[in-house]
Short mmCIF file of C-alpha atoms in Angstrom, two decimals:
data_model
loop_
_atom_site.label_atom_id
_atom_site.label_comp_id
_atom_site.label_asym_id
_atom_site.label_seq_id
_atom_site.Cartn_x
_atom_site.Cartn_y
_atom_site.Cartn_z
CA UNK A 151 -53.84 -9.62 -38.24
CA UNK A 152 -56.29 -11.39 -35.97
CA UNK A 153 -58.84 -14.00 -38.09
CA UNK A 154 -61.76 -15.50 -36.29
CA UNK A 155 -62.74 -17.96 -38.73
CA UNK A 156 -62.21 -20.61 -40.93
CA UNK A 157 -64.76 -21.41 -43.65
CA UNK A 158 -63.02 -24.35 -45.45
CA UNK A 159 -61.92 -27.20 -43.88
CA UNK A 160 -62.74 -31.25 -44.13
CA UNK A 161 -63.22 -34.03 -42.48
CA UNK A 162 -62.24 -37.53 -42.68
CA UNK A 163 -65.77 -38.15 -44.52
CA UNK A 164 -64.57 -36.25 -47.46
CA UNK A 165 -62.60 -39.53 -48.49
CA UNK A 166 -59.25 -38.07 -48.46
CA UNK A 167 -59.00 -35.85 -45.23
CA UNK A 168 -57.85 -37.21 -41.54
CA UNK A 169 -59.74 -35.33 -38.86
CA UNK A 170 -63.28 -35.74 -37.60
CA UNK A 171 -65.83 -33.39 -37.31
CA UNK A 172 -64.97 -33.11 -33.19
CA UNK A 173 -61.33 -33.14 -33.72
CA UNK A 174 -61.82 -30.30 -36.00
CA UNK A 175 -63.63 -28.67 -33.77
CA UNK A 176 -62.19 -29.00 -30.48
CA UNK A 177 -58.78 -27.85 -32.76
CA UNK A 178 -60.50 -24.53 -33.76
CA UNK A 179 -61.65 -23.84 -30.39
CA UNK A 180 -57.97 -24.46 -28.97
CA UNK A 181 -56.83 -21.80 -31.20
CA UNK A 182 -58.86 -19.36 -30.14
CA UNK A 183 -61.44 -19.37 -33.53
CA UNK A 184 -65.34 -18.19 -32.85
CA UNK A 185 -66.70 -19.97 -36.60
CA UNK A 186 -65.91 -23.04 -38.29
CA UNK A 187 -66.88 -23.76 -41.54
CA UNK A 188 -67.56 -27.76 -42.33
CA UNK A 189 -67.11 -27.64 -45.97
CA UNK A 190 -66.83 -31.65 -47.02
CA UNK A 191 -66.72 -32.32 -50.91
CA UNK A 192 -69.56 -32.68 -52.91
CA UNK A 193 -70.61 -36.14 -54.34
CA UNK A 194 -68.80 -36.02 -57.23
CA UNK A 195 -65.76 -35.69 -55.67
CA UNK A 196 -64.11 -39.72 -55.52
CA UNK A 197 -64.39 -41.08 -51.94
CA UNK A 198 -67.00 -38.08 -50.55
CA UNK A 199 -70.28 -38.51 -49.09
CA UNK A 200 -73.86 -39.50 -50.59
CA UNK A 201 -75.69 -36.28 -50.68
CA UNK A 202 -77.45 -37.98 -47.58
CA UNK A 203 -74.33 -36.71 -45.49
CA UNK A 204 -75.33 -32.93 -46.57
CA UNK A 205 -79.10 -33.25 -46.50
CA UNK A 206 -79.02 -34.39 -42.24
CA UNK A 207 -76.90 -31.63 -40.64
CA UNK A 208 -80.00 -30.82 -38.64
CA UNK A 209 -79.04 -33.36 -36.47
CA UNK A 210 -75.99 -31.47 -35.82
CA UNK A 211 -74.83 -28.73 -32.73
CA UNK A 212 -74.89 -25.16 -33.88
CA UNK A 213 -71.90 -24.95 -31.51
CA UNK A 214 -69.43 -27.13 -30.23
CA UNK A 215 -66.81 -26.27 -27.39
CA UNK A 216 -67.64 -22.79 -27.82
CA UNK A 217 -67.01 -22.53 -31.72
CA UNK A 218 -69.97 -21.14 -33.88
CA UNK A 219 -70.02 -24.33 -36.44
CA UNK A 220 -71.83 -24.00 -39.96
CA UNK A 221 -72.30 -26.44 -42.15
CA UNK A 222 -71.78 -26.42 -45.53
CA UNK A 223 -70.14 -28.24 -48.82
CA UNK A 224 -67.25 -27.07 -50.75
CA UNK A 225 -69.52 -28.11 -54.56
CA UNK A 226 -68.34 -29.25 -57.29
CA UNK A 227 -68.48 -27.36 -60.75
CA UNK A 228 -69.10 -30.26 -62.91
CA UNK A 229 -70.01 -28.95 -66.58
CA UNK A 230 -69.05 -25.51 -68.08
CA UNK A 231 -72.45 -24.63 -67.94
CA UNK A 232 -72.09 -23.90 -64.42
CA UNK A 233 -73.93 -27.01 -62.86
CA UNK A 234 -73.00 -28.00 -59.17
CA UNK A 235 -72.96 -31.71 -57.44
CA UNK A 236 -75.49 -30.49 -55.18
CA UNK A 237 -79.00 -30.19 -55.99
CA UNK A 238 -80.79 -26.66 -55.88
CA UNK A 239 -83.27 -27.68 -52.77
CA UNK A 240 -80.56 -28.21 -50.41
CA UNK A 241 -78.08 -25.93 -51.67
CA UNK A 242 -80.58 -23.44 -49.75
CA UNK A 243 -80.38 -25.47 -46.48
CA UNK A 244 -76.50 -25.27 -46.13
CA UNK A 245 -75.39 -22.53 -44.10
CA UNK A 246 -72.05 -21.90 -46.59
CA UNK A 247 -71.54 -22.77 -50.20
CA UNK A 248 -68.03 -22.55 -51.84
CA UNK A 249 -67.82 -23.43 -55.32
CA UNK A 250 -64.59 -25.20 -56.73
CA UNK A 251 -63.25 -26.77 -59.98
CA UNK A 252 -61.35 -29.92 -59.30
CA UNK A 253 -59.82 -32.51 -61.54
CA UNK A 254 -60.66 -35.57 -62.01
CA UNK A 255 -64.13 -34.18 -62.46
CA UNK A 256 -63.27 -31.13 -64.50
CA UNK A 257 -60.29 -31.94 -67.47
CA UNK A 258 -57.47 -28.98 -66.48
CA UNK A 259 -55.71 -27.03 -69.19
CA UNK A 260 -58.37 -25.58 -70.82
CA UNK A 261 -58.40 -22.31 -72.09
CA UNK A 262 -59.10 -19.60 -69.75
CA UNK A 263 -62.13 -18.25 -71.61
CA UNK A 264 -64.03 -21.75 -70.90
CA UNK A 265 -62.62 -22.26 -67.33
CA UNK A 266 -64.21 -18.24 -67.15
CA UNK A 267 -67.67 -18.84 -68.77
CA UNK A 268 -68.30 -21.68 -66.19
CA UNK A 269 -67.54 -19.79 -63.17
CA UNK A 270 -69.60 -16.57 -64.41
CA UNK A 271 -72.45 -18.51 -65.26
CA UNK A 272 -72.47 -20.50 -61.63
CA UNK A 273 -71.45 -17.16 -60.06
CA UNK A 274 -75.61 -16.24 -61.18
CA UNK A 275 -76.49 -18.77 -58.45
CA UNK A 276 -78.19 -16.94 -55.31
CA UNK A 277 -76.79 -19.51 -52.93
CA UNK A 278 -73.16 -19.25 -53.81
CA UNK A 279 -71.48 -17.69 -51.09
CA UNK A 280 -67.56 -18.20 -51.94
CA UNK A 281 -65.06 -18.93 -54.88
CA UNK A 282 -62.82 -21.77 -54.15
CA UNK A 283 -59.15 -21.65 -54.87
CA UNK A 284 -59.62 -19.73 -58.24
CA UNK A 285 -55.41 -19.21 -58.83
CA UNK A 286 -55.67 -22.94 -59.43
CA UNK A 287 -53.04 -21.94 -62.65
CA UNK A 288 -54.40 -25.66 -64.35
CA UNK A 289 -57.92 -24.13 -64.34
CA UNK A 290 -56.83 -20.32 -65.61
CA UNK A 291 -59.07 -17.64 -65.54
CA UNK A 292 -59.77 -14.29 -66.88
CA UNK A 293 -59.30 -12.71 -63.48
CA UNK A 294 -60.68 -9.18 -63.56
CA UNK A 295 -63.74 -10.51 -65.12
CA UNK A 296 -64.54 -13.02 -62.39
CA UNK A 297 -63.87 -10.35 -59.57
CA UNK A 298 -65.96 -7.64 -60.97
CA UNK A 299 -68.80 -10.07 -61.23
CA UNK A 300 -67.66 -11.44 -57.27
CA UNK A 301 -68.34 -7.62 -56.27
CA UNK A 302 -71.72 -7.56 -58.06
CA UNK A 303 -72.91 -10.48 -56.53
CA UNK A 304 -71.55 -10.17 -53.55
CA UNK A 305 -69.42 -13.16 -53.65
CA UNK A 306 -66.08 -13.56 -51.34
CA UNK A 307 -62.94 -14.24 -53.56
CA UNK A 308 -61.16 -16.96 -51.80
CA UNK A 309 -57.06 -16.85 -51.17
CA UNK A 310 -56.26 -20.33 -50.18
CA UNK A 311 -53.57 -21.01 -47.68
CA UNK A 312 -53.17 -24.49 -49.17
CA UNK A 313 -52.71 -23.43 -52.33
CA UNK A 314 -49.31 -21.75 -51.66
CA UNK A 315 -48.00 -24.69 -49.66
CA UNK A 316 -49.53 -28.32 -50.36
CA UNK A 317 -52.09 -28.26 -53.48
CA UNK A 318 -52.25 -26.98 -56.74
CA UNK A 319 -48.63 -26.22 -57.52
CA UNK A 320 -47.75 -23.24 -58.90
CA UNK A 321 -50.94 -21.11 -57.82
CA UNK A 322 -48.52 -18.12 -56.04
CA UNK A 323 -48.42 -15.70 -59.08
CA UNK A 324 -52.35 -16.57 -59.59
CA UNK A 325 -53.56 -15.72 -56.23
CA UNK A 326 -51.41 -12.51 -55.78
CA UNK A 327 -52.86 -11.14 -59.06
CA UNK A 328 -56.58 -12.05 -57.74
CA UNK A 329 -55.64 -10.46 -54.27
CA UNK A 330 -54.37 -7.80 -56.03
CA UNK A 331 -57.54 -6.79 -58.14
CA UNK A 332 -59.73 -7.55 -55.29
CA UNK A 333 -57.73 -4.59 -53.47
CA UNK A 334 -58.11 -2.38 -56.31
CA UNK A 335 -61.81 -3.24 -56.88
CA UNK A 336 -62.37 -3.27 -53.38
CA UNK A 337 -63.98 -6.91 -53.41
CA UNK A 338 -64.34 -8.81 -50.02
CA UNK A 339 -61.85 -12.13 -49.64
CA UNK A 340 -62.10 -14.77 -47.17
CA UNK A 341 -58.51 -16.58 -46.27
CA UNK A 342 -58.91 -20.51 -45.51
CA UNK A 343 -57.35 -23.25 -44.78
CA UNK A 344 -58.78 -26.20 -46.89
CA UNK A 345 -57.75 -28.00 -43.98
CA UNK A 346 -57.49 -31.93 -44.59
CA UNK A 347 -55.91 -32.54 -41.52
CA UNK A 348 -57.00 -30.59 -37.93
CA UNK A 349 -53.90 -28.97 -37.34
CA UNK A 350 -53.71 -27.18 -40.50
CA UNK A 351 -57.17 -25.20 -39.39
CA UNK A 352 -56.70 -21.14 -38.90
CA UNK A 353 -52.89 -22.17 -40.64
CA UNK A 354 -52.82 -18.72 -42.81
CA UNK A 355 -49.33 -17.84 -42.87
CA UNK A 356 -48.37 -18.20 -46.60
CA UNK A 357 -51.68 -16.38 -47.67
CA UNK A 358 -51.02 -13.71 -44.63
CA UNK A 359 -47.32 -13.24 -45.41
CA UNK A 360 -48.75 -12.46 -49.26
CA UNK A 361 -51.72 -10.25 -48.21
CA UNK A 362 -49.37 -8.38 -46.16
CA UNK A 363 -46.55 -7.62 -49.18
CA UNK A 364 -49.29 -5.96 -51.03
CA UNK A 365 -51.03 -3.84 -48.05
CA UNK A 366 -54.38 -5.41 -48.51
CA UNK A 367 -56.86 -3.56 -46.33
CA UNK A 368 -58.18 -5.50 -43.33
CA UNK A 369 -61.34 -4.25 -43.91
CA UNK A 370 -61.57 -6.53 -47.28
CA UNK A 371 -60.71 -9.69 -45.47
CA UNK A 372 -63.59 -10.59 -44.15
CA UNK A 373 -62.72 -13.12 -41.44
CA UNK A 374 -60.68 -10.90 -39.39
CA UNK A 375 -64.63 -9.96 -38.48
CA UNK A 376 -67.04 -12.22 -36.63
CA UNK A 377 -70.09 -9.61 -37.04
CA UNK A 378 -69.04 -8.74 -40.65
CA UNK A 379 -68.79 -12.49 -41.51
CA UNK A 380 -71.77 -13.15 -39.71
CA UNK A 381 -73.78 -10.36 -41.21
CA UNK A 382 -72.60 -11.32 -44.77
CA UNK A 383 -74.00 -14.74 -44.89
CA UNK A 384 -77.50 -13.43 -43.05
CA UNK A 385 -77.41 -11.07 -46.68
CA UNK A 386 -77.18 -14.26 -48.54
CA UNK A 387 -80.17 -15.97 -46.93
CA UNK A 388 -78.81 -18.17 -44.16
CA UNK A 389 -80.50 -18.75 -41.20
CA UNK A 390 -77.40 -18.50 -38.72
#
């Protein structure tokens, strides 16, 4: 299983990553990847950028050492009413949107009903393009309900490479269920790093090793695609 892009991954501006935007770069293009997704935390997040950061990627190559780059911001959910770090007016400008909870900003261990109401209500946002890391087991989640409303909206369900080997402990059982109904419901996933360090960008093994125990069907992952990938953020209004 070939992937040609990774649509999550930071940089050293994100507070607690170690790579720069070039080094990430020039990293994907060693390994053969055609897109890169720059994905830095939102302003919420302790130690990331002023919303300054998100608001001047014009001033930024479309491409760099031959790898399609799009810039974007992995947001913050930061009430259970759905609300995101980033304001509406430049949500629109970024050329990828994933949508995460994270703690400190969000209190874990909440019931899964709550943790599920957020995420459906934010899911109602055009400019959403991706669910972050949503087997995070400290923020459960009434699965099925989430992924049905992913296919409506046409929203990629996220398995996280980093999730089965560095972060969020305990997300295996989690993400397998979600991969698992997405097959089933035949909703689209994206596999990504969440690279904090350039090395670990295109790193899928964990997530592939999983995918491939449960026969999901290439066709649903939608980064083994550059057109496909391409095509599916030019339905969700970006300009790329």
């Amino acid at each position: 299983m070939k992937f040609v892009a990774d649509l999550h991954t930071h940089t050293i501006v994100s507070g607690h990553a170690y790579s720069t935007l070039m080094e990430n770069a020039k990293y994907a293009s060693d390994i053969g990847l055609k897109i890169l997704g720059v994905t830095d935390h939102g302003p919420n997040m302790p130690g990331s950028p002023d919303l300054w950061y998100f608001g001047n990627y014009k001033v930024l190559p479309k491409e760099l050492f031959g790898v399609r780059m799009l810039y974007g911001c992995e947001a913050n959910i930061i009430d259970y009413d759905g609300n995101l770090d980033i304001p509406v007016d430049m949500q629109k400008n970024l050329d990828n949107m994933i949508v995460s909870m994270h703690e400190p900003i969000m209190e874990g261990g909440n019931s899964a009903d709550i943790n599920t109401a957020a995420i459906l209500k934010v899911m109602d946002n055009p400019n959403v393009t991706i669910l972050g890391h949503i087997g995070n087991p400290r923020f459960p989640i009434c699965e099925e309900v989430i992924v049905e409303k992913a296919k409506e909206k046409n929203i990629l369900i996220e398995i996280n490479n980093s999730s089965f080997v560095t972060s969020r402990k305990g997300s295996e059982k989690d993400c397998t269920k979600i991969a698992k109904l997405c097959k089933e419901l035949g909703v689209q996933i994206i596999v990504n790093s969440d690279a904090h360090f350039c090395y670990s960008i295109g790193n899928f093994d964990v997530a592939k090793k999983m995918l491939k125990e449960i026969n999901m069907p290439k066709e649903l992952i939608i980064n083994t695609n550059e057109q496909r990938l391409i095509s599916f953020l030019r339905e969700k209004g970006k300009n790329i």
